[in-house]
PDB file of C-alpha atoms and ligand atoms in Angstrom:
ATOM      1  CA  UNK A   1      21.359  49.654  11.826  1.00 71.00           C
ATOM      2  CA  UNK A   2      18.749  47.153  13.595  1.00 78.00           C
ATOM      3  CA  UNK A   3      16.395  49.198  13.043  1.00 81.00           C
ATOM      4  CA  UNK A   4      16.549  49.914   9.517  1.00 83.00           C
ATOM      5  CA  UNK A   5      16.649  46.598   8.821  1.00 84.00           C
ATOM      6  CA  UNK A   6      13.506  45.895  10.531  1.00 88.00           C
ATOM      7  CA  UNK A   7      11.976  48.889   8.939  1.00 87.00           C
ATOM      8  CA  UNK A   8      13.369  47.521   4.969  1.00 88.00           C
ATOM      9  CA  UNK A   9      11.472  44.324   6.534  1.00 85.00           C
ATOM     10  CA  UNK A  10       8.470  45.951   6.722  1.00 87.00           C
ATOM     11  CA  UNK A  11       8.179  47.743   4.180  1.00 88.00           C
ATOM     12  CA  UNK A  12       8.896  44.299   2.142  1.00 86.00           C
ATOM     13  CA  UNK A  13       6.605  42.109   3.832  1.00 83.00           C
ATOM     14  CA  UNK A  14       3.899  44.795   2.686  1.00 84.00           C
ATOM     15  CA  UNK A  15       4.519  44.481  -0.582  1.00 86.00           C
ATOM     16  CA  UNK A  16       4.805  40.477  -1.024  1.00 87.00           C
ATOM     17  CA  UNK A  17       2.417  38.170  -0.417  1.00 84.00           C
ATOM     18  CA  UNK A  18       1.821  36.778   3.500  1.00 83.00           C
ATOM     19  CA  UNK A  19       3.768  33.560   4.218  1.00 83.00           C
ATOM     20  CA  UNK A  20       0.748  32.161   6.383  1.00 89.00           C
ATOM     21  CA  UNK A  21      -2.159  30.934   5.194  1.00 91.00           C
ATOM     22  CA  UNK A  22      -6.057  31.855   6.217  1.00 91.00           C
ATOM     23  CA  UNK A  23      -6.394  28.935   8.316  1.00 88.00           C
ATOM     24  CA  UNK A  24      -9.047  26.736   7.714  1.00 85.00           C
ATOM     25  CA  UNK A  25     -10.396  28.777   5.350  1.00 92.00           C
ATOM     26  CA  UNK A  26      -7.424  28.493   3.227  1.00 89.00           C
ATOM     27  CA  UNK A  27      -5.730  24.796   3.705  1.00 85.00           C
ATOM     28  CA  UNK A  28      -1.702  23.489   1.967  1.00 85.00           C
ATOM     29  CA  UNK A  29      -1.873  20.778  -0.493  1.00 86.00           C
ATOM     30  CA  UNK A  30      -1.311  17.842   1.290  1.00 86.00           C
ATOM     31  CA  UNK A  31       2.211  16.149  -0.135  1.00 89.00           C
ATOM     32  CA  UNK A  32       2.418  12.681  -1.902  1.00 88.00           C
ATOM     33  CA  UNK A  33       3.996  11.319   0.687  1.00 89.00           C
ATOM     34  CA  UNK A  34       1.710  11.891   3.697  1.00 91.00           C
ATOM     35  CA  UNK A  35       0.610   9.275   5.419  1.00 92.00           C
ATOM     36  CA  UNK A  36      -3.096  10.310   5.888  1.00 92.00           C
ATOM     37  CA  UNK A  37      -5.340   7.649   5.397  1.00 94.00           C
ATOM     38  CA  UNK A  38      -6.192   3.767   4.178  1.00 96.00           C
ATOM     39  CA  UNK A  39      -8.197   3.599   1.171  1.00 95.00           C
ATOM     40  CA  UNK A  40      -9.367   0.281  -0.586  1.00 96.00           C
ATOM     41  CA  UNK A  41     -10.354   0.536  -4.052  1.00 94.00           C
ATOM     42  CA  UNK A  42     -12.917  -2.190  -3.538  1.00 93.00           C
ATOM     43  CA  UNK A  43     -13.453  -3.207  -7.091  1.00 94.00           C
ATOM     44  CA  UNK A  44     -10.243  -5.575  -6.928  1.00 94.00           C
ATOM     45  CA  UNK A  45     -10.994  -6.135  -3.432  1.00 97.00           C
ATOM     46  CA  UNK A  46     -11.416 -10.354  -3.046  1.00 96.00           C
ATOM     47  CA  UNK A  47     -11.556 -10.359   0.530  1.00 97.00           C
ATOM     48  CA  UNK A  48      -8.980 -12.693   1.551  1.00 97.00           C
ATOM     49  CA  UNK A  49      -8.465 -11.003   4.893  1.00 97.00           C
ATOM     50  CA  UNK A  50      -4.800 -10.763   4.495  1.00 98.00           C
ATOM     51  CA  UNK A  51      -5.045  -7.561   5.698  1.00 98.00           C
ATOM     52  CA  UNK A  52      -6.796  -8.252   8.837  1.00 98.00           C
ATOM     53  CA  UNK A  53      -4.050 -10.516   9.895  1.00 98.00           C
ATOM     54  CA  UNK A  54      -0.878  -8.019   8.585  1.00 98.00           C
ATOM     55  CA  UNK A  55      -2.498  -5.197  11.173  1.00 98.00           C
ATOM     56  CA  UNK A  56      -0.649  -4.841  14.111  1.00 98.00           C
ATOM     57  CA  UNK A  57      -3.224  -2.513  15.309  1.00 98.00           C
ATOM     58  CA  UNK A  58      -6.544  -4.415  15.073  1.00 98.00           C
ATOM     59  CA  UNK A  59      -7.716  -1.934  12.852  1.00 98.00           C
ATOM     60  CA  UNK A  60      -9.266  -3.866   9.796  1.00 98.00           C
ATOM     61  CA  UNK A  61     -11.992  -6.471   9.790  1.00 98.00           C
ATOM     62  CA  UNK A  62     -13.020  -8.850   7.009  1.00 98.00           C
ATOM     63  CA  UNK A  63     -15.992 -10.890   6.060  1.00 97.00           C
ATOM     64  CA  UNK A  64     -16.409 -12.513   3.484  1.00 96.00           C
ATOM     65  CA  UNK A  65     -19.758 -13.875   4.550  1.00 96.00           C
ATOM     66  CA  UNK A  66     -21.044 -10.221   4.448  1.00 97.00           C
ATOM     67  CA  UNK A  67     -18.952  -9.138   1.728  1.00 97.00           C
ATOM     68  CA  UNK A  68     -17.903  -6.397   4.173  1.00 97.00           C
ATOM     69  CA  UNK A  69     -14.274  -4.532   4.452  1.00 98.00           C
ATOM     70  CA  UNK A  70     -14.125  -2.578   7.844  1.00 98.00           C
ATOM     71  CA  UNK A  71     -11.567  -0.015   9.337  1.00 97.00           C
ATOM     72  CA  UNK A  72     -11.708   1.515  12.167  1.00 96.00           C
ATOM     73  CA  UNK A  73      -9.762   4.658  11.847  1.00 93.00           C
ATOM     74  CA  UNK A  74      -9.085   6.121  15.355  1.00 92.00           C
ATOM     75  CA  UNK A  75      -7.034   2.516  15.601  1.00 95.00           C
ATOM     76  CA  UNK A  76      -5.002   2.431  12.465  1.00 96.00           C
ATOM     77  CA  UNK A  77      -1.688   4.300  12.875  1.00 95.00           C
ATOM     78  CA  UNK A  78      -0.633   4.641   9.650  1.00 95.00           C
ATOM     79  CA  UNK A  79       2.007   1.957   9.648  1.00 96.00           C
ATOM     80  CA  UNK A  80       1.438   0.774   5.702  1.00 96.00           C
ATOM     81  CA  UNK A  81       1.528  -3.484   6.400  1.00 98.00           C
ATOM     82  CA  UNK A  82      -1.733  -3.344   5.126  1.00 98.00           C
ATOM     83  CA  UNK A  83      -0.808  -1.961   2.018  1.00 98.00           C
ATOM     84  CA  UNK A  84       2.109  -3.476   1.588  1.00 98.00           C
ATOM     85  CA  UNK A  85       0.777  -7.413   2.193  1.00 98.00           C
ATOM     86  CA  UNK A  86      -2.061  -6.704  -0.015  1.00 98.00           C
ATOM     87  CA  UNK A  87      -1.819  -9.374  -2.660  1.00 98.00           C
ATOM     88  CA  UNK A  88      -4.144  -7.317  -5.218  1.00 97.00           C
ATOM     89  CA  UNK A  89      -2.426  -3.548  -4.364  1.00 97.00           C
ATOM     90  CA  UNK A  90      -6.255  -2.605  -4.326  1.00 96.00           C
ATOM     91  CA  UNK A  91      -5.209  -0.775  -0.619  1.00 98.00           C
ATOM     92  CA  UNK A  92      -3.079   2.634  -1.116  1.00 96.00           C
ATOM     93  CA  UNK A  93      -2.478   5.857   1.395  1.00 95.00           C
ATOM     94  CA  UNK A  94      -4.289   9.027   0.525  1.00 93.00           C
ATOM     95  CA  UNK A  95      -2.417  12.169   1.928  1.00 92.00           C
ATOM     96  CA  UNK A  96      -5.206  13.381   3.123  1.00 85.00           C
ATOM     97  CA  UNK A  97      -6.029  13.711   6.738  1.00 84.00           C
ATOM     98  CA  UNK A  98      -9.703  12.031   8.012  1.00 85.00           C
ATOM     99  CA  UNK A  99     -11.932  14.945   9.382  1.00 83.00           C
ATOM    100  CA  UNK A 100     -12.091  15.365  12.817  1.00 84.00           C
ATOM    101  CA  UNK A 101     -14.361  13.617  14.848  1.00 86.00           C
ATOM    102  CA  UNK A 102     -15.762  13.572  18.723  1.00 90.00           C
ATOM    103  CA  UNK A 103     -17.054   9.883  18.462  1.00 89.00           C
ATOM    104  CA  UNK A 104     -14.744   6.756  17.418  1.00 87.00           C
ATOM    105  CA  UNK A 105     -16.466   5.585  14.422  1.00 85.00           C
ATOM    106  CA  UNK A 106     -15.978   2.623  11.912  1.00 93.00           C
ATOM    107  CA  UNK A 107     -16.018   2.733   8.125  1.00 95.00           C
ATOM    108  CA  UNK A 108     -17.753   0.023   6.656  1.00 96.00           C
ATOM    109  CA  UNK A 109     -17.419  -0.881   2.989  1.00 96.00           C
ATOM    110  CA  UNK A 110     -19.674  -2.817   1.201  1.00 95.00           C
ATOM    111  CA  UNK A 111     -17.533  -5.548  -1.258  1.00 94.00           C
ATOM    112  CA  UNK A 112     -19.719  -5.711  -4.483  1.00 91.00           C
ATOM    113  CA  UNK A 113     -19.728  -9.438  -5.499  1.00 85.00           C
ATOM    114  CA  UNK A 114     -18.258  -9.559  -9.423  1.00 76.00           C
TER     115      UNK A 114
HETATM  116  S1  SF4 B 201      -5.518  -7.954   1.637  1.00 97.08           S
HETATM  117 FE1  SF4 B 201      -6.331  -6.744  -0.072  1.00 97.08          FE
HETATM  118  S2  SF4 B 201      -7.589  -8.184  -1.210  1.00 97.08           S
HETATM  119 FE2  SF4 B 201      -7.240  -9.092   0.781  1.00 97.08          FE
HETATM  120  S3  SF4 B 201      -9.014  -8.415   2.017  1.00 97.08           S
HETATM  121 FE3  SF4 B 201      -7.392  -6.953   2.357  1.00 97.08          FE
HETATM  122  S4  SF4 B 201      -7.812  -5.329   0.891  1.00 97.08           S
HETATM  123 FE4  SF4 B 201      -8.957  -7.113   0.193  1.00 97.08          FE
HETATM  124  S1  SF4 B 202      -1.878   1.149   8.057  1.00 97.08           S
HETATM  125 FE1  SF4 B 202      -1.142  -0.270   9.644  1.00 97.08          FE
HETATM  126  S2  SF4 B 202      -2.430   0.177  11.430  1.00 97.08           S
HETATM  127 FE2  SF4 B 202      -3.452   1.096   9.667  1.00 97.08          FE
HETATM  128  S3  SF4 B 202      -4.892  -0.432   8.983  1.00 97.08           S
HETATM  129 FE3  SF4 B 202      -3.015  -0.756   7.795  1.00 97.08          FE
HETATM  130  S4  SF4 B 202      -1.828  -2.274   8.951  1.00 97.08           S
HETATM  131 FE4  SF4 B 202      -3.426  -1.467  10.312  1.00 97.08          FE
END
């Protein structure tokens, strides 16, 4: 009986379309509610540094002197205080992952002055 289950299996699995994916050539679409990584939409950025204090992780830095929003990612755990003290909602979580890297780096973003 086992086995002709296993073999009606089979025979159905070859027929349908695999439940795995081609990993990493093929990749899932990341859901909504992932918490990937910090983004700042810059434009209603007024550097007030807000931030800075909220992070519990010493992740973001803030001058205003050099119009300069910082994050170091490899420090940020995805904890949201950030986002959520932001008084201008210009900082949101985007599902996606950051690519891997070997070196601890910082992203620097440039303020533009409006
Ligand atoms: S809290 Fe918001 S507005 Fe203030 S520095 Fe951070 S990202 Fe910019
Ligand atoms: S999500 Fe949390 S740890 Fe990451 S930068 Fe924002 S406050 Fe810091």
């Amino acid at each position: 009986m086992a086995i002709l289950h296993l073999g009606s299996m089979t025979l159905r699995s070859m027929a349908t379309k695999p439940e795995t994916l081609l990993y990493p050539f093929e990749t899932k679409p990341a859901p909504h509610y992932l918490k990937g990584s910090v983004i700042n939409a810059t434009e209603d950025c007024i550097l007030c540094g807000i931030c800075e204090k909220k992070c519990p992780a010493d992740a973001i830095v803030v001058s205003k002197e050099e119009r300069n929003w910082s994050i170091d990612r490899f420090r940020c755990v995805q904890c949201g205080a950030c986002i959520d003290a932001c008084p201008k909602n210009c900082l949101s979580m985007d599902p996606a992952y950051c690519p891997p890297a070997t070196q601890k780096t910082v992203d620097n973003i440039e303020v533009e002055k409006r």
